[in-house]
Amino acid sequence: MKKRTETTEQKTTTPSITQRYLDTYLATDDQCMEFLVASRWPDGVHCPRCNSAKVHKLSKPWKWQCKQCAKNGYRFSPLVGTIFENTNVGMSVWFKVIFAMCHSKKGISALQIYRMVGGKYPNKKGAYRTAWYMCHRIRCAMKDPEFAKLLGVVEVDETYIGGKDRNRHWSKKSAQQRKADPRGPLDEKIGFDKVGVVGAISRKGNVVARVIGGVDARTLAGFVQNVVDTERVELLATDEKQDYRYVDKDMPHEAVNHS
């Protein structure tokens, strides 16, 4: 019985979306709709209003009807309540845009999306506005806190950001440096006075960065807890900084020796 359960869980696990997977299994609108249905209702189609499983499929493609929450029957599709609702753009185009935005680490503009998927009539006036509208909806969906959770193999590292002491105005230099020798040669090892920043990246995924000020054990552990999905992370990779030892012990954690 255990082996059957493990096999079923492995089959229902959503695969990592790569360019090859996108071109092979999500190339058409029907394939994308099938993927959306399986992702939204893994246990079978349910009514988005009353969550009833007593629905029947209509002759119209990708349409169902529920008679539990309406007298005449409530008709719905997998797009109801999603960012794709009331769209005239094909689902294959939506999936390509989502893939491009999620895999662009430096961000991507609506103009670039317009160039990539200009549609059948790229010179039409509404084509750019459609691309802008799609990007706006996708960015709103990215505000979901659950979406921001990183999973898989996640790398975390911290750094300090700020200008060099020798390049600052005299009044902006560190207090220790001014006390030691206001007019003498500058030592960059004294009084950095910089701001701490920590970042986490999921391989083949998103990047999350935070300005944290002080880089101490409690702050780093809290950052990891907030941005990393502790249940679906495969490996947390950090450097040998001792402050990372306070992260969740149930999380698979390994340190890299850079020296």
C-alpha atoms as a PDB file:
ATOM      1  CA  MET A   1       0.000   0.000   0.000  1.00  0.00           C
ATOM      2  CA  LYS A   2       2.838   2.407   0.768  1.00  0.00           C
ATOM      3  CA  LYS A   3       4.426   1.894  -2.629  1.00  0.00           C
ATOM      4  CA  ARG A   4       1.136   2.664  -4.415  1.00  0.00           C
ATOM      5  CA  THR A   5       0.673   5.848  -2.370  1.00  0.00           C
ATOM      6  CA  GLU A   6       4.180   7.088  -3.150  1.00  0.00           C
ATOM      7  CA  THR A   7       3.678   6.367  -6.863  1.00  0.00           C
ATOM      8  CA  THR A   8       0.423   8.342  -6.899  1.00  0.00           C
ATOM      9  CA  GLU A   9       2.065  11.337  -5.161  1.00  0.00           C
ATOM     10  CA  GLN A  10       4.923  11.321  -7.650  1.00  0.00           C
ATOM     11  CA  LYS A  11       2.492  11.378 -10.593  1.00  0.00           C
ATOM     12  CA  THR A  12       0.453  14.282  -9.206  1.00  0.00           C
ATOM     13  CA  THR A  13       3.531  16.413  -8.518  1.00  0.00           C
ATOM     14  CA  THR A  14       3.702  19.386 -10.882  1.00  0.00           C
ATOM     15  CA  PRO A  15       6.865  19.198 -13.025  1.00  0.00           C
ATOM     16  CA  SER A  16       9.271  22.088 -13.266  1.00  0.00           C
ATOM     17  CA  ILE A  17       8.406  24.184 -16.316  1.00  0.00           C
ATOM     18  CA  THR A  18      11.316  24.533 -18.724  1.00  0.00           C
ATOM     19  CA  GLN A  19      11.461  25.926 -22.253  1.00  0.00           C
ATOM     20  CA  ARG A  20      11.501  22.400 -23.651  1.00  0.00           C
ATOM     21  CA  TYR A  21       8.477  21.410 -21.552  1.00  0.00           C
ATOM     22  CA  LEU A  22       6.662  24.577 -22.648  1.00  0.00           C
ATOM     23  CA  ASP A  23       7.284  23.927 -26.349  1.00  0.00           C
ATOM     24  CA  THR A  24       6.342  20.233 -26.111  1.00  0.00           C
ATOM     25  CA  TYR A  25       3.455  19.942 -23.649  1.00  0.00           C
ATOM     26  CA  LEU A  26       2.048  23.493 -23.538  1.00  0.00           C
ATOM     27  CA  ALA A  27       2.263  24.414 -27.200  1.00  0.00           C
ATOM     28  CA  THR A  28      -1.477  24.600 -27.911  1.00  0.00           C
ATOM     29  CA  ASP A  29      -4.414  26.249 -26.162  1.00  0.00           C
ATOM     30  CA  ASP A  30      -6.009  22.870 -25.390  1.00  0.00           C
ATOM     31  CA  GLN A  31      -2.823  21.591 -23.747  1.00  0.00           C
ATOM     32  CA  CYS A  32      -2.647  24.729 -21.615  1.00  0.00           C
ATOM     33  CA  MET A  33      -6.300  24.383 -20.599  1.00  0.00           C
ATOM     34  CA  GLU A  34      -5.752  20.762 -19.664  1.00  0.00           C
ATOM     35  CA  PHE A  35      -2.751  21.774 -17.547  1.00  0.00           C
ATOM     36  CA  LEU A  36      -4.777  24.541 -15.890  1.00  0.00           C
ATOM     37  CA  VAL A  37      -7.648  22.163 -15.039  1.00  0.00           C
ATOM     38  CA  ALA A  38      -5.261  19.583 -13.560  1.00  0.00           C
ATOM     39  CA  SER A  39      -3.479  22.268 -11.498  1.00  0.00           C
ATOM     40  CA  ARG A  40      -6.634  23.971 -10.230  1.00  0.00           C
ATOM     41  CA  TRP A  41      -8.696  20.835  -9.548  1.00  0.00           C
ATOM     42  CA  PRO A  42      -6.323  17.904  -8.937  1.00  0.00           C
ATOM     43  CA  ASP A  43      -9.167  15.917  -7.280  1.00  0.00           C
ATOM     44  CA  GLY A  44     -11.684  16.576 -10.030  1.00  0.00           C
ATOM     45  CA  VAL A  45     -13.571  19.627 -11.280  1.00  0.00           C
ATOM     46  CA  HIS A  46     -15.439  21.572  -8.569  1.00  0.00           C
ATOM     47  CA  CYS A  47     -17.790  24.511  -8.817  1.00  0.00           C
ATOM     48  CA  PRO A  48     -15.862  27.752  -8.134  1.00  0.00           C
ATOM     49  CA  ARG A  49     -18.922  29.209  -6.345  1.00  0.00           C
ATOM     50  CA  CYS A  50     -20.125  26.465  -3.972  1.00  0.00           C
ATOM     51  CA  ASN A  51     -17.172  24.066  -4.293  1.00  0.00           C
ATOM     52  CA  SER A  52     -19.547  21.246  -5.205  1.00  0.00           C
ATOM     53  CA  ALA A  53     -18.199  18.227  -7.072  1.00  0.00           C
ATOM     54  CA  LYS A  54     -21.619  17.519  -8.627  1.00  0.00           C
ATOM     55  CA  VAL A  55     -20.922  19.188 -11.960  1.00  0.00           C
ATOM     56  CA  HIS A  56     -21.310  17.875 -15.476  1.00  0.00           C
ATOM     57  CA  LYS A  57     -19.366  18.716 -18.599  1.00  0.00           C
ATOM     58  CA  LEU A  58     -21.124  20.580 -21.404  1.00  0.00           C
ATOM     59  CA  SER A  59     -20.764  19.991 -25.120  1.00  0.00           C
ATOM     60  CA  LYS A  60     -18.944  23.298 -25.412  1.00  0.00           C
ATOM     61  CA  PRO A  61     -15.196  22.715 -24.898  1.00  0.00           C
ATOM     62  CA  TRP A  62     -13.860  23.452 -21.410  1.00  0.00           C
ATOM     63  CA  LYS A  63     -17.293  24.314 -20.001  1.00  0.00           C
ATOM     64  CA  TRP A  64     -19.026  22.782 -16.983  1.00  0.00           C
ATOM     65  CA  GLN A  65     -22.366  23.366 -15.291  1.00  0.00           C
ATOM     66  CA  CYS A  66     -23.345  23.222 -11.622  1.00  0.00           C
ATOM     67  CA  LYS A  67     -27.026  23.114 -10.565  1.00  0.00           C
ATOM     68  CA  GLN A  68     -26.321  23.241  -6.857  1.00  0.00           C
ATOM     69  CA  CYS A  69     -25.838  27.003  -6.513  1.00  0.00           C
ATOM     70  CA  ALA A  70     -28.213  28.364  -9.186  1.00  0.00           C
ATOM     71  CA  LYS A  71     -31.737  27.530 -10.399  1.00  0.00           C
ATOM     72  CA  ASN A  72     -30.862  27.542 -14.071  1.00  0.00           C
ATOM     73  CA  GLY A  73     -27.411  26.119 -13.466  1.00  0.00           C
ATOM     74  CA  TYR A  74     -24.142  27.976 -13.127  1.00  0.00           C
ATOM     75  CA  ARG A  75     -21.884  27.582 -16.129  1.00  0.00           C
ATOM     76  CA  PHE A  76     -18.180  28.084 -15.672  1.00  0.00           C
ATOM     77  CA  SER A  77     -14.774  27.417 -17.173  1.00  0.00           C
ATOM     78  CA  PRO A  78     -11.297  26.968 -15.625  1.00  0.00           C
ATOM     79  CA  LEU A  79     -10.631  30.661 -16.297  1.00  0.00           C
ATOM     80  CA  VAL A  80     -13.244  31.895 -13.786  1.00  0.00           C
ATOM     81  CA  GLY A  81     -11.647  33.695 -10.856  1.00  0.00           C
ATOM     82  CA  THR A  82      -8.181  33.742 -12.423  1.00  0.00           C
ATOM     83  CA  ILE A  83      -6.089  36.360 -14.196  1.00  0.00           C
ATOM     84  CA  PHE A  84      -7.192  34.778 -17.510  1.00  0.00           C
ATOM     85  CA  GLU A  85     -10.890  35.562 -17.009  1.00  0.00           C
ATOM     86  CA  ASN A  86     -12.587  37.421 -19.888  1.00  0.00           C
ATOM     87  CA  THR A  87      -9.449  37.306 -22.015  1.00  0.00           C
ATOM     88  CA  ASN A  88      -9.396  37.143 -25.808  1.00  0.00           C
ATOM     89  CA  VAL A  89      -5.777  36.010 -25.919  1.00  0.00           C
ATOM     90  CA  GLY A  90      -5.002  32.329 -26.364  1.00  0.00           C
ATOM     91  CA  MET A  91      -3.786  30.392 -23.340  1.00  0.00           C
ATOM     92  CA  SER A  92      -0.598  29.339 -25.118  1.00  0.00           C
ATOM     93  CA  VAL A  93       0.308  33.034 -25.457  1.00  0.00           C
ATOM     94  CA  TRP A  94      -0.472  33.623 -21.768  1.00  0.00           C
ATOM     95  CA  PHE A  95       1.768  30.736 -20.722  1.00  0.00           C
ATOM     96  CA  LYS A  96       4.639  32.024 -22.875  1.00  0.00           C
ATOM     97  CA  VAL A  97       4.358  35.481 -21.314  1.00  0.00           C
ATOM     98  CA  ILE A  98       4.233  34.042 -17.781  1.00  0.00           C
ATOM     99  CA  PHE A  99       7.272  31.889 -18.517  1.00  0.00           C
ATOM    100  CA  ALA A 100       9.216  34.887 -19.874  1.00  0.00           C
ATOM    101  CA  MET A 101       8.360  37.096 -16.875  1.00  0.00           C
ATOM    102  CA  CYS A 102       9.136  34.427 -14.272  1.00  0.00           C
ATOM    103  CA  HIS A 103      12.491  33.505 -15.829  1.00  0.00           C
ATOM    104  CA  SER A 104      13.730  37.042 -16.439  1.00  0.00           C
ATOM    105  CA  LYS A 105      15.862  37.915 -13.409  1.00  0.00           C
ATOM    106  CA  LYS A 106      16.229  41.575 -14.395  1.00  0.00           C
ATOM    107  CA  GLY A 107      12.577  42.037 -15.256  1.00  0.00           C
ATOM    108  CA  ILE A 108      10.904  42.391 -18.619  1.00  0.00           C
ATOM    109  CA  SER A 109       8.906  45.280 -20.053  1.00  0.00           C
ATOM    110  CA  ALA A 110       5.524  45.231 -21.733  1.00  0.00           C
ATOM    111  CA  LEU A 111       7.202  46.500 -24.902  1.00  0.00           C
ATOM    112  CA  GLN A 112       9.465  43.447 -24.967  1.00  0.00           C
ATOM    113  CA  ILE A 113       6.444  41.179 -24.442  1.00  0.00           C
ATOM    114  CA  TYR A 114       4.743  43.011 -27.302  1.00  0.00           C
ATOM    115  CA  ARG A 115       7.718  42.248 -29.557  1.00  0.00           C
ATOM    116  CA  MET A 116       7.745  38.587 -28.525  1.00  0.00           C
ATOM    117  CA  VAL A 117       4.029  37.853 -28.867  1.00  0.00           C
ATOM    118  CA  GLY A 118       2.645  40.671 -30.984  1.00  0.00           C
ATOM    119  CA  GLY A 119      -0.149  38.423 -32.148  1.00  0.00           C
ATOM    120  CA  LYS A 120      -1.593  37.924 -35.602  1.00  0.00           C
ATOM    121  CA  TYR A 121      -1.685  41.664 -36.251  1.00  0.00           C
ATOM    122  CA  PRO A 122       1.506  43.100 -34.654  1.00  0.00           C
ATOM    123  CA  ASN A 123       0.895  46.589 -36.073  1.00  0.00           C
ATOM    124  CA  LYS A 124      -2.590  46.865 -34.627  1.00  0.00           C
ATOM    125  CA  LYS A 125      -2.969  49.754 -32.153  1.00  0.00           C
ATOM    126  CA  GLY A 126      -4.385  47.597 -29.353  1.00  0.00           C
ATOM    127  CA  ALA A 127      -1.583  45.011 -29.492  1.00  0.00           C
ATOM    128  CA  TYR A 128       0.750  46.888 -27.128  1.00  0.00           C
ATOM    129  CA  ARG A 129      -2.090  47.690 -24.728  1.00  0.00           C
ATOM    130  CA  THR A 130      -2.941  43.983 -24.627  1.00  0.00           C
ATOM    131  CA  ALA A 131       0.674  43.142 -23.762  1.00  0.00           C
ATOM    132  CA  TRP A 132       0.696  45.816 -21.050  1.00  0.00           C
ATOM    133  CA  TYR A 133      -2.595  44.489 -19.648  1.00  0.00           C
ATOM    134  CA  MET A 134      -1.229  40.934 -19.522  1.00  0.00           C
ATOM    135  CA  CYS A 135       1.931  42.049 -17.712  1.00  0.00           C
ATOM    136  CA  HIS A 136      -0.125  44.061 -15.235  1.00  0.00           C
ATOM    137  CA  ARG A 137      -2.320  41.083 -14.373  1.00  0.00           C
ATOM    138  CA  ILE A 138       0.631  38.724 -14.008  1.00  0.00           C
ATOM    139  CA  ARG A 139       2.442  41.153 -11.689  1.00  0.00           C
ATOM    140  CA  CYS A 140      -0.700  41.445  -9.544  1.00  0.00           C
ATOM    141  CA  ALA A 141      -0.784  37.653  -9.268  1.00  0.00           C
ATOM    142  CA  MET A 142       2.853  37.695  -8.180  1.00  0.00           C
ATOM    143  CA  LYS A 143       1.893  39.732  -5.101  1.00  0.00           C
ATOM    144  CA  ASP A 144       0.350  36.606  -3.609  1.00  0.00           C
ATOM    145  CA  PRO A 145       2.599  35.708  -0.607  1.00  0.00           C
ATOM    146  CA  GLU A 146       2.313  32.010  -1.402  1.00  0.00           C
ATOM    147  CA  PHE A 147       3.646  32.642  -4.898  1.00  0.00           C
ATOM    148  CA  ALA A 148       6.760  34.325  -3.526  1.00  0.00           C
ATOM    149  CA  LYS A 149       7.801  31.227  -1.582  1.00  0.00           C
ATOM    150  CA  LEU A 150      10.928  29.675  -3.071  1.00  0.00           C
ATOM    151  CA  LEU A 151      11.207  25.932  -3.523  1.00  0.00           C
ATOM    152  CA  GLY A 152      13.562  23.343  -4.992  1.00  0.00           C
ATOM    153  CA  VAL A 153      17.261  24.158  -4.599  1.00  0.00           C
ATOM    154  CA  VAL A 154      17.540  27.595  -2.944  1.00  0.00           C
ATOM    155  CA  GLU A 155      20.754  29.592  -2.472  1.00  0.00           C
ATOM    156  CA  VAL A 156      20.984  32.328   0.178  1.00  0.00           C
ATOM    157  CA  ASP A 157      23.748  34.887   0.607  1.00  0.00           C
ATOM    158  CA  GLU A 158      24.202  38.274   2.236  1.00  0.00           C
ATOM    159  CA  THR A 159      26.301  41.340   1.494  1.00  0.00           C
ATOM    160  CA  TYR A 160      26.803  44.973   2.488  1.00  0.00           C
ATOM    161  CA  ILE A 161      25.941  47.812   0.110  1.00  0.00           C
ATOM    162  CA  GLY A 162      27.296  51.348   0.356  1.00  0.00           C
ATOM    163  CA  GLY A 163      29.981  53.599  -1.026  1.00  0.00           C
ATOM    164  CA  LYS A 164      33.618  53.360  -0.053  1.00  0.00           C
ATOM    165  CA  ASP A 165      34.655  55.521   2.832  1.00  0.00           C
ATOM    166  CA  ARG A 166      37.410  57.199   0.849  1.00  0.00           C
ATOM    167  CA  ASN A 167      34.947  58.403  -1.799  1.00  0.00           C
ATOM    168  CA  ARG A 168      32.630  60.103   0.682  1.00  0.00           C
ATOM    169  CA  HIS A 169      32.511  63.723   1.687  1.00  0.00           C
ATOM    170  CA  TRP A 170      34.385  64.488   4.893  1.00  0.00           C
ATOM    171  CA  SER A 171      31.133  64.981   6.799  1.00  0.00           C
ATOM    172  CA  LYS A 172      29.865  61.606   5.555  1.00  0.00           C
ATOM    173  CA  LYS A 173      32.832  59.518   6.645  1.00  0.00           C
ATOM    174  CA  SER A 174      32.562  57.090   9.545  1.00  0.00           C
ATOM    175  CA  ALA A 175      32.874  58.536  13.029  1.00  0.00           C
ATOM    176  CA  GLN A 176      35.802  56.273  13.908  1.00  0.00           C
ATOM    177  CA  GLN A 177      37.760  57.413  10.886  1.00  0.00           C
ATOM    178  CA  ARG A 178      37.154  61.083  11.656  1.00  0.00           C
ATOM    179  CA  LYS A 179      38.215  60.570  15.270  1.00  0.00           C
ATOM    180  CA  ALA A 180      41.389  58.719  14.335  1.00  0.00           C
ATOM    181  CA  ASP A 181      42.663  61.133  11.725  1.00  0.00           C
ATOM    182  CA  PRO A 182      40.262  63.571  10.022  1.00  0.00           C
ATOM    183  CA  ARG A 183      42.786  64.655   7.374  1.00  0.00           C
ATOM    184  CA  GLY A 184      45.038  61.600   7.127  1.00  0.00           C
ATOM    185  CA  PRO A 185      45.032  58.572   4.780  1.00  0.00           C
ATOM    186  CA  LEU A 186      41.816  56.549   4.797  1.00  0.00           C
ATOM    187  CA  ASP A 187      41.600  52.940   5.880  1.00  0.00           C
ATOM    188  CA  GLU A 188      38.627  51.155   4.261  1.00  0.00           C
ATOM    189  CA  LYS A 189      38.688  48.463   6.952  1.00  0.00           C
ATOM    190  CA  ILE A 190      37.594  50.980   9.573  1.00  0.00           C
ATOM    191  CA  GLY A 191      33.953  51.992   9.778  1.00  0.00           C
ATOM    192  CA  PHE A 192      32.293  50.666   6.664  1.00  0.00           C
ATOM    193  CA  ASP A 193      28.945  52.104   7.719  1.00  0.00           C
ATOM    194  CA  LYS A 194      27.109  50.065   5.037  1.00  0.00           C
ATOM    195  CA  VAL A 195      23.641  48.549   4.830  1.00  0.00           C
ATOM    196  CA  GLY A 196      23.138  44.792   5.005  1.00  0.00           C
ATOM    197  CA  VAL A 197      21.226  43.100   2.176  1.00  0.00           C
ATOM    198  CA  VAL A 198      20.304  39.417   1.929  1.00  0.00           C
ATOM    199  CA  GLY A 199      19.023  37.592  -1.132  1.00  0.00           C
ATOM    200  CA  ALA A 200      17.690  34.152  -1.992  1.00  0.00           C
ATOM    201  CA  ILE A 201      17.391  32.581  -5.420  1.00  0.00           C
ATOM    202  CA  SER A 202      15.658  29.405  -6.490  1.00  0.00           C
ATOM    203  CA  ARG A 203      17.539  27.676  -9.266  1.00  0.00           C
ATOM    204  CA  LYS A 204      15.519  28.069 -12.468  1.00  0.00           C
ATOM    205  CA  GLY A 205      13.148  30.268 -10.458  1.00  0.00           C
ATOM    206  CA  ASN A 206      12.586  33.580  -8.712  1.00  0.00           C
ATOM    207  CA  VAL A 207      14.839  35.922  -6.744  1.00  0.00           C
ATOM    208  CA  VAL A 208      13.888  37.559  -3.435  1.00  0.00           C
ATOM    209  CA  ALA A 209      16.012  40.305  -1.810  1.00  0.00           C
ATOM    210  CA  ARG A 210      15.530  42.282   1.394  1.00  0.00           C
ATOM    211  CA  VAL A 211      17.291  45.213   3.069  1.00  0.00           C
ATOM    212  CA  ILE A 212      17.847  43.945   6.614  1.00  0.00           C
ATOM    213  CA  GLY A 213      20.367  46.391   8.090  1.00  0.00           C
ATOM    214  CA  GLY A 214      22.180  44.169  10.599  1.00  0.00           C
ATOM    215  CA  VAL A 215      23.193  40.689   9.451  1.00  0.00           C
ATOM    216  CA  ASP A 216      22.664  38.649  12.609  1.00  0.00           C
ATOM    217  CA  ALA A 217      21.497  35.083  13.222  1.00  0.00           C
ATOM    218  CA  ARG A 218      17.904  35.930  14.149  1.00  0.00           C
ATOM    219  CA  THR A 219      17.412  38.196  11.135  1.00  0.00           C
ATOM    220  CA  LEU A 220      18.845  35.680   8.666  1.00  0.00           C
ATOM    221  CA  ALA A 221      16.786  32.836  10.106  1.00  0.00           C
ATOM    222  CA  GLY A 222      13.627  34.958   9.905  1.00  0.00           C
ATOM    223  CA  PHE A 223      14.344  35.869   6.291  1.00  0.00           C
ATOM    224  CA  VAL A 224      14.803  32.224   5.309  1.00  0.00           C
ATOM    225  CA  GLN A 225      11.600  31.285   7.127  1.00  0.00           C
ATOM    226  CA  ASN A 226       9.585  33.968   5.297  1.00  0.00           C
ATOM    227  CA  VAL A 227      10.781  33.444   1.718  1.00  0.00           C
ATOM    228  CA  VAL A 228      11.534  29.702   1.523  1.00  0.00           C
ATOM    229  CA  ASP A 229       8.851  27.020   1.381  1.00  0.00           C
ATOM    230  CA  THR A 230      10.036  24.783   4.228  1.00  0.00           C
ATOM    231  CA  GLU A 231       7.935  21.837   3.039  1.00  0.00           C
ATOM    232  CA  ARG A 232       8.899  21.817  -0.643  1.00  0.00           C
ATOM    233  CA  VAL A 233      12.510  22.970  -0.506  1.00  0.00           C
ATOM    234  CA  GLU A 234      14.963  20.301  -1.656  1.00  0.00           C
ATOM    235  CA  LEU A 235      18.170  21.968  -0.469  1.00  0.00           C
ATOM    236  CA  LEU A 236      19.138  25.246   1.202  1.00  0.00           C
ATOM    237  CA  ALA A 237      22.670  26.252   0.224  1.00  0.00           C
ATOM    238  CA  THR A 238      24.500  28.975   2.170  1.00  0.00           C
ATOM    239  CA  ASP A 239      28.091  29.876   3.013  1.00  0.00           C
ATOM    240  CA  GLU A 240      29.821  28.818   6.222  1.00  0.00           C
ATOM    241  CA  LYS A 241      28.561  31.821   8.182  1.00  0.00           C
ATOM    242  CA  GLN A 242      27.685  30.562  11.667  1.00  0.00           C
ATOM    243  CA  ASP A 243      24.503  32.628  11.833  1.00  0.00           C
ATOM    244  CA  TYR A 244      22.810  30.269   9.356  1.00  0.00           C
ATOM    245  CA  ARG A 245      22.904  27.441  11.881  1.00  0.00           C
ATOM    246  CA  TYR A 246      19.701  28.836  13.423  1.00  0.00           C
ATOM    247  CA  VAL A 247      17.550  28.089  10.357  1.00  0.00           C
ATOM    248  CA  ASP A 248      14.851  25.436  10.635  1.00  0.00           C
ATOM    249  CA  LYS A 249      16.503  22.125  11.512  1.00  0.00           C
ATOM    250  CA  ASP A 250      13.934  20.177   9.490  1.00  0.00           C
ATOM    251  CA  MET A 251      15.098  21.977   6.351  1.00  0.00           C
ATOM    252  CA  PRO A 252      17.844  20.233   4.303  1.00  0.00           C
ATOM    253  CA  HIS A 253      20.763  22.632   4.722  1.00  0.00           C
ATOM    254  CA  GLU A 254      24.348  22.501   3.445  1.00  0.00           C
ATOM    255  CA  ALA A 255      27.147  25.083   3.570  1.00  0.00           C
ATOM    256  CA  VAL A 256      29.623  25.907   0.807  1.00  0.00           C
ATOM    257  CA  ASN A 257      33.249  26.499   1.704  1.00  0.00           C
ATOM    258  CA  HIS A 258      34.258  29.339  -0.615  1.00  0.00           C
ATOM    259  CA  SER A 259      37.881  29.312   0.545  1.00  0.00           C
END
